[in-house]
Amino acid sequence: SPGTEWVSAAERPGSLLTRQLQELWRRSRGSLAPQRLLFEVTSASVVSERSSKYVLYTIYLIRSGQFDKAPATIARRYSDFEQLNRRLRCRFSCDMASVAFPRKRLRRNFTAETIAKRSRAFEQFLSHLHSIDEIRRSPEFLEFFFLPDLQAAQRLTCTGMYREALATWANAYRLQDRLGVCSSGRFLLTLAGLAVCHQELDQLSEAHGCCEQALQLLEAQGSHPLLGPFLQAHIHLAWKVGKDKRRSEARLQDLREAGLPLQQQPSLKECLIKEPLE
């Protein structure tokens, strides 16, 4: 990472002083350039199911120059990467012309050598895609990372498995954060999932914090399907944890006066369960 490179550079004779390096590092972090993201295959395991056998690759998304206490991870098999590659080539044929993808093999798919080569190839494949602006912002690329977690978290929440759901919503949150999509509708749904699960597990301060973050994102929006449900949840939780709820009450009153029938508003949990996630 740039941080470690610069520290080691400071130890070399004739290099910039450590203080100047730190200042340079601080300024560069504040620049508007997109955060460099590293994709690292940390493990690969052979999975045998009833009629099939495949390799599952676990990949960490790591922000360059930062230490992530809780990593954002995905686990994908060759066919998942192949589907992403096919979808992107359909939509971005020019950009994808220079992107290499590992070919399918008819045999020796499960040797340590093949798995190691594929691991490096998938790291390079994702890094190359992330370096292309149009692709990096496309739903095809983004949803490859977090849509499976959102679908799994929704299923777990619907079946009342709140602890497992919470961990899955939290990983989806970290993935969207690393990918820089923290203002999308999917991110608001993720905050709703976190708030609901925290509340069900009696972690009321954490649930309140999720509602606060969502309402900050919704600050500029006069109307949004989740605004009423988030305001109502925030008021209820603020009352429970002894925090100020006047601002949310005033915003809710504004919605009433604008003609929103709040009695018929679904709860956050109902919104979460009904949201189609294809």
PDB file of C-alpha atoms in Angstrom:
ATOM      1  CA  SER A   1       0.000   0.000   0.000  1.00  0.00           C
ATOM      2  CA  PRO A   2       1.140   3.600  -0.507  1.00  0.00           C
ATOM      3  CA  GLY A   3       1.355   4.086   3.268  1.00  0.00           C
ATOM      4  CA  THR A   4       3.915   1.333   3.759  1.00  0.00           C
ATOM      5  CA  GLU A   5       5.872   2.290   0.637  1.00  0.00           C
ATOM      6  CA  TRP A   6       6.263   5.819   1.932  1.00  0.00           C
ATOM      7  CA  VAL A   7       7.322   4.777   5.410  1.00  0.00           C
ATOM      8  CA  SER A   8      10.066   2.579   3.948  1.00  0.00           C
ATOM      9  CA  ALA A   9      11.078   5.424   1.592  1.00  0.00           C
ATOM     10  CA  ALA A  10      11.537   7.666   4.645  1.00  0.00           C
ATOM     11  CA  GLU A  11      14.193   5.322   5.993  1.00  0.00           C
ATOM     12  CA  ARG A  12      16.350   5.618   2.881  1.00  0.00           C
ATOM     13  CA  PRO A  13      19.104   8.245   3.021  1.00  0.00           C
ATOM     14  CA  GLY A  14      18.401  11.394   1.022  1.00  0.00           C
ATOM     15  CA  SER A  15      14.673  10.817   0.863  1.00  0.00           C
ATOM     16  CA  LEU A  16      11.958  13.257   1.913  1.00  0.00           C
ATOM     17  CA  LEU A  17      11.535  13.741   5.629  1.00  0.00           C
ATOM     18  CA  THR A  18       8.939  11.534   7.282  1.00  0.00           C
ATOM     19  CA  ARG A  19       6.846  14.603   8.223  1.00  0.00           C
ATOM     20  CA  GLN A  20       6.738  15.769   4.589  1.00  0.00           C
ATOM     21  CA  LEU A  21       5.789  12.272   3.491  1.00  0.00           C
ATOM     22  CA  GLN A  22       2.978  12.169   6.012  1.00  0.00           C
ATOM     23  CA  GLU A  23       1.724  15.547   4.797  1.00  0.00           C
ATOM     24  CA  LEU A  24       1.843  14.328   1.189  1.00  0.00           C
ATOM     25  CA  TRP A  25      -0.043  11.167   2.200  1.00  0.00           C
ATOM     26  CA  ARG A  26      -2.666  13.200   4.096  1.00  0.00           C
ATOM     27  CA  ARG A  27      -3.225  15.544   1.122  1.00  0.00           C
ATOM     28  CA  SER A  28      -3.418  12.689  -1.368  1.00  0.00           C
ATOM     29  CA  ARG A  29      -6.077  10.958   0.739  1.00  0.00           C
ATOM     30  CA  GLY A  30      -8.175  14.107   0.665  1.00  0.00           C
ATOM     31  CA  SER A  31      -8.038  14.347  -3.134  1.00  0.00           C
ATOM     32  CA  LEU A  32     -11.067  13.598  -5.292  1.00  0.00           C
ATOM     33  CA  ALA A  33      -9.474  10.668  -7.120  1.00  0.00           C
ATOM     34  CA  PRO A  34     -11.524   7.462  -6.708  1.00  0.00           C
ATOM     35  CA  GLN A  35     -10.294   5.215  -3.923  1.00  0.00           C
ATOM     36  CA  ARG A  36      -8.061   2.483  -5.291  1.00  0.00           C
ATOM     37  CA  LEU A  37      -9.546  -0.898  -4.506  1.00  0.00           C
ATOM     38  CA  LEU A  38      -7.548  -4.112  -4.308  1.00  0.00           C
ATOM     39  CA  PHE A  39      -9.121  -7.513  -4.926  1.00  0.00           C
ATOM     40  CA  GLU A  40      -7.377 -10.349  -3.156  1.00  0.00           C
ATOM     41  CA  VAL A  41      -8.291 -14.038  -3.342  1.00  0.00           C
ATOM     42  CA  THR A  42      -7.597 -15.140   0.228  1.00  0.00           C
ATOM     43  CA  SER A  43      -8.699 -18.772  -0.098  1.00  0.00           C
ATOM     44  CA  ALA A  44     -10.095 -21.254  -2.588  1.00  0.00           C
ATOM     45  CA  SER A  45     -11.889 -24.435  -1.588  1.00  0.00           C
ATOM     46  CA  VAL A  46     -13.147 -27.386  -3.610  1.00  0.00           C
ATOM     47  CA  VAL A  47     -16.874 -27.933  -2.941  1.00  0.00           C
ATOM     48  CA  SER A  48     -18.521 -31.259  -3.754  1.00  0.00           C
ATOM     49  CA  GLU A  49     -22.290 -31.285  -4.050  1.00  0.00           C
ATOM     50  CA  ARG A  50     -24.588 -34.169  -5.039  1.00  0.00           C
ATOM     51  CA  SER A  51     -23.919 -34.027  -8.758  1.00  0.00           C
ATOM     52  CA  SER A  52     -21.297 -31.299  -9.135  1.00  0.00           C
ATOM     53  CA  LYS A  53     -17.896 -30.236  -7.954  1.00  0.00           C
ATOM     54  CA  TYR A  54     -16.542 -26.688  -8.149  1.00  0.00           C
ATOM     55  CA  VAL A  55     -13.999 -24.302  -6.640  1.00  0.00           C
ATOM     56  CA  LEU A  56     -15.280 -21.487  -4.412  1.00  0.00           C
ATOM     57  CA  TYR A  57     -12.987 -18.439  -4.343  1.00  0.00           C
ATOM     58  CA  THR A  58     -13.121 -16.093  -1.328  1.00  0.00           C
ATOM     59  CA  ILE A  59     -12.167 -12.538  -2.269  1.00  0.00           C
ATOM     60  CA  TYR A  60     -11.457  -9.569  -0.002  1.00  0.00           C
ATOM     61  CA  LEU A  61     -12.094  -6.000  -1.189  1.00  0.00           C
ATOM     62  CA  ILE A  62      -9.325  -3.912   0.355  1.00  0.00           C
ATOM     63  CA  ARG A  63      -9.010  -0.133   0.196  1.00  0.00           C
ATOM     64  CA  SER A  64      -5.466   0.782  -0.760  1.00  0.00           C
ATOM     65  CA  GLY A  65      -3.573   2.467   2.082  1.00  0.00           C
ATOM     66  CA  GLN A  66      -6.156   1.710   4.754  1.00  0.00           C
ATOM     67  CA  PHE A  67      -6.526  -0.966   7.386  1.00  0.00           C
ATOM     68  CA  ASP A  68     -10.018  -2.454   7.389  1.00  0.00           C
ATOM     69  CA  LYS A  69     -10.888  -3.958  10.762  1.00  0.00           C
ATOM     70  CA  ALA A  70     -13.800  -5.858   9.235  1.00  0.00           C
ATOM     71  CA  PRO A  71     -13.116  -6.876   5.624  1.00  0.00           C
ATOM     72  CA  ALA A  72     -15.729  -6.861   2.869  1.00  0.00           C
ATOM     73  CA  THR A  73     -15.782 -10.349   1.366  1.00  0.00           C
ATOM     74  CA  ILE A  74     -17.451 -12.303  -1.415  1.00  0.00           C
ATOM     75  CA  ALA A  75     -17.341 -16.007  -2.301  1.00  0.00           C
ATOM     76  CA  ARG A  76     -17.822 -16.800  -6.004  1.00  0.00           C
ATOM     77  CA  ARG A  77     -17.262 -19.755  -8.326  1.00  0.00           C
ATOM     78  CA  TYR A  78     -15.934 -19.789 -11.909  1.00  0.00           C
ATOM     79  CA  SER A  79     -19.464 -19.771 -13.402  1.00  0.00           C
ATOM     80  CA  ASP A  80     -20.286 -16.534 -11.491  1.00  0.00           C
ATOM     81  CA  PHE A  81     -17.245 -14.792 -12.987  1.00  0.00           C
ATOM     82  CA  GLU A  82     -18.110 -16.241 -16.397  1.00  0.00           C
ATOM     83  CA  GLN A  83     -21.642 -14.786 -16.203  1.00  0.00           C
ATOM     84  CA  LEU A  84     -20.271 -11.360 -15.200  1.00  0.00           C
ATOM     85  CA  ASN A  85     -17.774 -11.490 -18.081  1.00  0.00           C
ATOM     86  CA  ARG A  86     -20.521 -12.403 -20.574  1.00  0.00           C
ATOM     87  CA  ARG A  87     -22.886  -9.652 -19.374  1.00  0.00           C
ATOM     88  CA  LEU A  88     -20.186  -6.973 -19.488  1.00  0.00           C
ATOM     89  CA  ARG A  89     -18.998  -8.030 -22.964  1.00  0.00           C
ATOM     90  CA  CYS A  90     -22.593  -7.719 -24.228  1.00  0.00           C
ATOM     91  CA  ARG A  91     -22.919  -4.174 -22.901  1.00  0.00           C
ATOM     92  CA  PHE A  92     -19.354  -2.806 -23.085  1.00  0.00           C
ATOM     93  CA  SER A  93     -17.818  -4.646 -26.053  1.00  0.00           C
ATOM     94  CA  CYS A  94     -15.220  -1.914 -26.789  1.00  0.00           C
ATOM     95  CA  ASP A  95     -14.042  -1.477 -23.200  1.00  0.00           C
ATOM     96  CA  MET A  96     -13.973  -5.239 -22.652  1.00  0.00           C
ATOM     97  CA  ALA A  97     -11.816  -5.953 -25.718  1.00  0.00           C
ATOM     98  CA  SER A  98      -8.620  -5.502 -23.673  1.00  0.00           C
ATOM     99  CA  VAL A  99      -9.857  -7.364 -20.552  1.00  0.00           C
ATOM    100  CA  ALA A 100      -8.463 -10.891 -20.170  1.00  0.00           C
ATOM    101  CA  PHE A 101     -10.604 -13.704 -18.760  1.00  0.00           C
ATOM    102  CA  PRO A 102      -9.291 -17.207 -17.875  1.00  0.00           C
ATOM    103  CA  ARG A 103     -10.511 -19.827 -20.327  1.00  0.00           C
ATOM    104  CA  LYS A 104     -12.544 -22.826 -19.240  1.00  0.00           C
ATOM    105  CA  ARG A 105     -10.555 -26.063 -18.995  1.00  0.00           C
ATOM    106  CA  LEU A 106     -11.888 -29.500 -19.802  1.00  0.00           C
ATOM    107  CA  ARG A 107      -9.726 -31.181 -17.177  1.00  0.00           C
ATOM    108  CA  ARG A 108      -7.264 -30.497 -14.350  1.00  0.00           C
ATOM    109  CA  ASN A 109      -9.633 -27.869 -12.942  1.00  0.00           C
ATOM    110  CA  PHE A 110      -8.971 -28.917  -9.359  1.00  0.00           C
ATOM    111  CA  THR A 111      -5.164 -29.025  -9.259  1.00  0.00           C
ATOM    112  CA  ALA A 112      -3.402 -26.593  -6.922  1.00  0.00           C
ATOM    113  CA  GLU A 113      -1.633 -25.067  -9.949  1.00  0.00           C
ATOM    114  CA  THR A 114      -4.873 -24.331 -11.858  1.00  0.00           C
ATOM    115  CA  ILE A 115      -6.557 -22.916  -8.738  1.00  0.00           C
ATOM    116  CA  ALA A 116      -3.565 -20.646  -7.993  1.00  0.00           C
ATOM    117  CA  LYS A 117      -3.436 -19.376 -11.616  1.00  0.00           C
ATOM    118  CA  ARG A 118      -7.183 -18.762 -11.656  1.00  0.00           C
ATOM    119  CA  SER A 119      -6.997 -16.907  -8.326  1.00  0.00           C
ATOM    120  CA  ARG A 120      -4.438 -14.445  -9.753  1.00  0.00           C
ATOM    121  CA  ALA A 121      -6.410 -14.160 -13.011  1.00  0.00           C
ATOM    122  CA  PHE A 122      -9.641 -13.290 -11.136  1.00  0.00           C
ATOM    123  CA  GLU A 123      -7.806 -10.647  -9.066  1.00  0.00           C
ATOM    124  CA  GLN A 124      -6.464  -9.042 -12.265  1.00  0.00           C
ATOM    125  CA  PHE A 125      -9.849  -9.359 -13.997  1.00  0.00           C
ATOM    126  CA  LEU A 126     -11.685  -7.483 -11.197  1.00  0.00           C
ATOM    127  CA  SER A 127      -8.909  -4.860 -10.887  1.00  0.00           C
ATOM    128  CA  HIS A 128      -9.012  -4.205 -14.637  1.00  0.00           C
ATOM    129  CA  LEU A 129     -12.814  -3.857 -14.592  1.00  0.00           C
ATOM    130  CA  HIS A 130     -12.671  -1.497 -11.599  1.00  0.00           C
ATOM    131  CA  SER A 131     -10.179   0.734 -13.444  1.00  0.00           C
ATOM    132  CA  ILE A 132     -12.700   1.428 -16.265  1.00  0.00           C
ATOM    133  CA  ASP A 133     -15.074   4.257 -15.240  1.00  0.00           C
ATOM    134  CA  GLU A 134     -18.145   3.139 -17.197  1.00  0.00           C
ATOM    135  CA  ILE A 135     -17.864  -0.448 -15.980  1.00  0.00           C
ATOM    136  CA  ARG A 136     -17.057   0.458 -12.367  1.00  0.00           C
ATOM    137  CA  ARG A 137     -20.358   2.379 -12.143  1.00  0.00           C
ATOM    138  CA  SER A 138     -22.505  -0.166 -14.012  1.00  0.00           C
ATOM    139  CA  PRO A 139     -25.194  -2.173 -12.160  1.00  0.00           C
ATOM    140  CA  GLU A 140     -23.843  -5.384 -13.756  1.00  0.00           C
ATOM    141  CA  PHE A 141     -20.442  -4.885 -12.092  1.00  0.00           C
ATOM    142  CA  LEU A 142     -21.731  -3.509  -8.774  1.00  0.00           C
ATOM    143  CA  GLU A 143     -24.464  -6.077  -8.219  1.00  0.00           C
ATOM    144  CA  PHE A 144     -22.049  -8.935  -8.862  1.00  0.00           C
ATOM    145  CA  PHE A 145     -20.602  -7.983  -5.455  1.00  0.00           C
ATOM    146  CA  PHE A 146     -23.529  -7.155  -3.210  1.00  0.00           C
ATOM    147  CA  LEU A 147     -26.804  -8.432  -4.727  1.00  0.00           C
ATOM    148  CA  PRO A 148     -26.318 -12.069  -3.527  1.00  0.00           C
ATOM    149  CA  ASP A 149     -25.783 -10.801   0.046  1.00  0.00           C
ATOM    150  CA  LEU A 150     -28.868  -8.569  -0.124  1.00  0.00           C
ATOM    151  CA  GLN A 151     -30.990 -11.498  -1.355  1.00  0.00           C
ATOM    152  CA  ALA A 152     -29.620 -13.826   1.335  1.00  0.00           C
ATOM    153  CA  ALA A 153     -30.074 -11.187   4.071  1.00  0.00           C
ATOM    154  CA  GLN A 154     -33.666 -10.574   2.971  1.00  0.00           C
ATOM    155  CA  ARG A 155     -34.444 -14.334   3.117  1.00  0.00           C
ATOM    156  CA  LEU A 156     -32.862 -14.646   6.574  1.00  0.00           C
ATOM    157  CA  THR A 157     -34.787 -11.600   7.858  1.00  0.00           C
ATOM    158  CA  CYS A 158     -38.083 -12.981   6.506  1.00  0.00           C
ATOM    159  CA  THR A 159     -37.507 -16.273   8.349  1.00  0.00           C
ATOM    160  CA  GLY A 160     -36.603 -14.558  11.635  1.00  0.00           C
ATOM    161  CA  MET A 161     -32.900 -15.531  11.602  1.00  0.00           C
ATOM    162  CA  TYR A 162     -31.887 -12.043  12.685  1.00  0.00           C
ATOM    163  CA  ARG A 163     -28.345 -12.742  13.902  1.00  0.00           C
ATOM    164  CA  GLU A 164     -27.332 -14.404  10.625  1.00  0.00           C
ATOM    165  CA  ALA A 165     -29.212 -11.738   8.652  1.00  0.00           C
ATOM    166  CA  LEU A 166     -27.399  -8.963  10.544  1.00  0.00           C
ATOM    167  CA  ALA A 167     -23.967 -10.346   9.576  1.00  0.00           C
ATOM    168  CA  THR A 168     -25.058 -10.573   5.923  1.00  0.00           C
ATOM    169  CA  TRP A 169     -26.556  -7.052   5.837  1.00  0.00           C
ATOM    170  CA  ALA A 170     -23.325  -5.781   7.460  1.00  0.00           C
ATOM    171  CA  ASN A 171     -21.158  -7.397   4.775  1.00  0.00           C
ATOM    172  CA  ALA A 172     -23.433  -5.929   2.054  1.00  0.00           C
ATOM    173  CA  TYR A 173     -22.963  -2.520   3.753  1.00  0.00           C
ATOM    174  CA  ARG A 174     -19.157  -2.885   3.679  1.00  0.00           C
ATOM    175  CA  LEU A 175     -19.186  -3.997   0.031  1.00  0.00           C
ATOM    176  CA  GLN A 176     -21.257  -0.966  -1.033  1.00  0.00           C
ATOM    177  CA  ASP A 177     -19.029   1.306   1.047  1.00  0.00           C
ATOM    178  CA  ARG A 178     -15.840  -0.021  -0.634  1.00  0.00           C
ATOM    179  CA  LEU A 179     -17.455   0.289  -4.071  1.00  0.00           C
ATOM    180  CA  GLY A 180     -18.531   3.893  -3.375  1.00  0.00           C
ATOM    181  CA  VAL A 181     -22.291   3.445  -3.808  1.00  0.00           C
ATOM    182  CA  CYS A 182     -23.511   4.687  -0.417  1.00  0.00           C
ATOM    183  CA  SER A 183     -26.290   6.891  -1.767  1.00  0.00           C
ATOM    184  CA  SER A 184     -28.215   4.351  -3.845  1.00  0.00           C
ATOM    185  CA  GLY A 185     -31.615   2.804  -3.133  1.00  0.00           C
ATOM    186  CA  ARG A 186     -29.913  -0.512  -2.416  1.00  0.00           C
ATOM    187  CA  PHE A 187     -27.847   1.160   0.310  1.00  0.00           C
ATOM    188  CA  LEU A 188     -30.984   2.590   1.959  1.00  0.00           C
ATOM    189  CA  LEU A 189     -32.491  -0.898   1.895  1.00  0.00           C
ATOM    190  CA  THR A 190     -29.303  -2.208   3.538  1.00  0.00           C
ATOM    191  CA  LEU A 191     -29.646   0.396   6.318  1.00  0.00           C
ATOM    192  CA  ALA A 192     -33.283  -0.670   6.750  1.00  0.00           C
ATOM    193  CA  GLY A 193     -32.154  -4.307   7.075  1.00  0.00           C
ATOM    194  CA  LEU A 194     -29.509  -3.391   9.658  1.00  0.00           C
ATOM    195  CA  ALA A 195     -31.993  -1.253  11.637  1.00  0.00           C
ATOM    196  CA  VAL A 196     -34.640  -4.006  11.691  1.00  0.00           C
ATOM    197  CA  CYS A 197     -32.195  -6.750  12.736  1.00  0.00           C
ATOM    198  CA  HIS A 198     -30.536  -4.603  15.418  1.00  0.00           C
ATOM    199  CA  GLN A 199     -33.982  -3.763  16.803  1.00  0.00           C
ATOM    200  CA  GLU A 200     -35.106  -7.408  16.787  1.00  0.00           C
ATOM    201  CA  LEU A 201     -31.896  -8.338  18.662  1.00  0.00           C
ATOM    202  CA  ASP A 202     -32.556  -5.534  21.187  1.00  0.00           C
ATOM    203  CA  GLN A 203     -29.535  -3.511  20.027  1.00  0.00           C
ATOM    204  CA  LEU A 204     -31.528  -0.283  20.070  1.00  0.00           C
ATOM    205  CA  SER A 205     -28.665   2.259  19.926  1.00  0.00           C
ATOM    206  CA  GLU A 206     -27.260   0.571  16.809  1.00  0.00           C
ATOM    207  CA  ALA A 207     -30.739   0.484  15.208  1.00  0.00           C
ATOM    208  CA  HIS A 208     -31.165   4.202  16.014  1.00  0.00           C
ATOM    209  CA  GLY A 209     -27.767   4.958  14.392  1.00  0.00           C
ATOM    210  CA  CYS A 210     -28.803   3.182  11.172  1.00  0.00           C
ATOM    211  CA  CYS A 211     -31.998   5.264  10.995  1.00  0.00           C
ATOM    212  CA  GLU A 212     -29.980   8.462  11.586  1.00  0.00           C
ATOM    213  CA  GLN A 213     -27.647   7.602   8.702  1.00  0.00           C
ATOM    214  CA  ALA A 214     -30.578   6.830   6.390  1.00  0.00           C
ATOM    215  CA  LEU A 215     -32.346  10.092   7.273  1.00  0.00           C
ATOM    216  CA  GLN A 216     -29.165  12.051   6.504  1.00  0.00           C
ATOM    217  CA  LEU A 217     -29.107  10.433   3.045  1.00  0.00           C
ATOM    218  CA  LEU A 218     -32.809  11.250   2.613  1.00  0.00           C
ATOM    219  CA  GLU A 219     -32.332  14.863   3.775  1.00  0.00           C
ATOM    220  CA  ALA A 220     -32.510  16.313   0.263  1.00  0.00           C
ATOM    221  CA  GLN A 221     -35.456  14.143  -0.858  1.00  0.00           C
ATOM    222  CA  GLY A 222     -38.967  15.504  -0.442  1.00  0.00           C
ATOM    223  CA  SER A 223     -40.488  12.089  -0.950  1.00  0.00           C
ATOM    224  CA  HIS A 224     -39.115   8.557  -0.957  1.00  0.00           C
ATOM    225  CA  PRO A 225     -40.941   5.273  -0.215  1.00  0.00           C
ATOM    226  CA  LEU A 226     -38.633   4.671   2.770  1.00  0.00           C
ATOM    227  CA  LEU A 227     -38.764   8.209   4.233  1.00  0.00           C
ATOM    228  CA  GLY A 228     -41.999   7.744   6.246  1.00  0.00           C
ATOM    229  CA  PRO A 229     -40.999   4.285   7.577  1.00  0.00           C
ATOM    230  CA  PHE A 230     -37.504   5.526   8.561  1.00  0.00           C
ATOM    231  CA  LEU A 231     -38.944   8.607  10.326  1.00  0.00           C
ATOM    232  CA  GLN A 232     -41.440   6.502  12.283  1.00  0.00           C
ATOM    233  CA  ALA A 233     -38.745   3.973  13.271  1.00  0.00           C
ATOM    234  CA  HIS A 234     -36.362   6.797  14.239  1.00  0.00           C
ATOM    235  CA  ILE A 235     -38.956   8.495  16.482  1.00  0.00           C
ATOM    236  CA  HIS A 236     -39.791   5.196  18.224  1.00  0.00           C
ATOM    237  CA  LEU A 237     -36.112   4.288  18.753  1.00  0.00           C
ATOM    238  CA  ALA A 238     -35.089   7.815  19.828  1.00  0.00           C
ATOM    239  CA  TRP A 239     -37.808   7.661  22.510  1.00  0.00           C
ATOM    240  CA  LYS A 240     -36.515   4.242  23.664  1.00  0.00           C
ATOM    241  CA  VAL A 241     -32.833   5.275  23.873  1.00  0.00           C
ATOM    242  CA  GLY A 242     -33.451   8.797  25.185  1.00  0.00           C
ATOM    243  CA  LYS A 243     -32.293  10.742  22.107  1.00  0.00           C
ATOM    244  CA  ASP A 244     -33.788  13.878  20.545  1.00  0.00           C
ATOM    245  CA  LYS A 245     -36.672  13.046  18.205  1.00  0.00           C
ATOM    246  CA  ARG A 246     -38.052  16.552  17.516  1.00  0.00           C
ATOM    247  CA  ARG A 247     -36.504  16.929  14.064  1.00  0.00           C
ATOM    248  CA  SER A 248     -37.987  13.632  12.860  1.00  0.00           C
ATOM    249  CA  GLU A 249     -41.373  14.533  14.360  1.00  0.00           C
ATOM    250  CA  ALA A 250     -41.304  17.854  12.477  1.00  0.00           C
ATOM    251  CA  ARG A 251     -40.386  16.110   9.201  1.00  0.00           C
ATOM    252  CA  LEU A 252     -43.184  13.595   9.741  1.00  0.00           C
ATOM    253  CA  GLN A 253     -45.631  16.457  10.368  1.00  0.00           C
ATOM    254  CA  ASP A 254     -44.499  18.055   7.075  1.00  0.00           C
ATOM    255  CA  LEU A 255     -45.292  14.781   5.268  1.00  0.00           C
ATOM    256  CA  ARG A 256     -48.748  14.686   6.895  1.00  0.00           C
ATOM    257  CA  GLU A 257     -49.443  18.229   5.782  1.00  0.00           C
ATOM    258  CA  ALA A 258     -48.292  17.343   2.269  1.00  0.00           C
ATOM    259  CA  GLY A 259     -51.079  14.732   2.236  1.00  0.00           C
ATOM    260  CA  LEU A 260     -49.134  11.498   2.867  1.00  0.00           C
ATOM    261  CA  PRO A 261     -51.499   8.991   4.542  1.00  0.00           C
ATOM    262  CA  LEU A 262     -49.149   7.888   7.326  1.00  0.00           C
ATOM    263  CA  GLN A 263     -51.629   5.409   8.850  1.00  0.00           C
ATOM    264  CA  GLN A 264     -51.256   3.285   5.708  1.00  0.00           C
ATOM    265  CA  GLN A 265     -47.450   3.549   5.671  1.00  0.00           C
ATOM    266  CA  PRO A 266     -45.715   0.153   5.929  1.00  0.00           C
ATOM    267  CA  SER A 267     -43.158  -0.422   8.678  1.00  0.00           C
ATOM    268  CA  LEU A 268     -39.453  -0.714   7.810  1.00  0.00           C
ATOM    269  CA  LYS A 269     -39.728  -4.478   8.214  1.00  0.00           C
ATOM    270  CA  GLU A 270     -42.678  -4.672   5.783  1.00  0.00           C
ATOM    271  CA  CYS A 271     -40.756  -2.564   3.245  1.00  0.00           C
ATOM    272  CA  LEU A 272     -37.812  -4.899   3.581  1.00  0.00           C
ATOM    273  CA  ILE A 273     -39.837  -8.067   3.078  1.00  0.00           C
ATOM    274  CA  LYS A 274     -41.792  -6.738   0.080  1.00  0.00           C
ATOM    275  CA  GLU A 275     -38.844  -5.242  -1.835  1.00  0.00           C
ATOM    276  CA  PRO A 276     -38.197  -7.305  -5.008  1.00  0.00           C
ATOM    277  CA  LEU A 277     -34.464  -8.050  -5.257  1.00  0.00           C
ATOM    278  CA  GLU A 278     -33.770  -9.481  -8.720  1.00  0.00           C
TER     279      GLU A 278
END
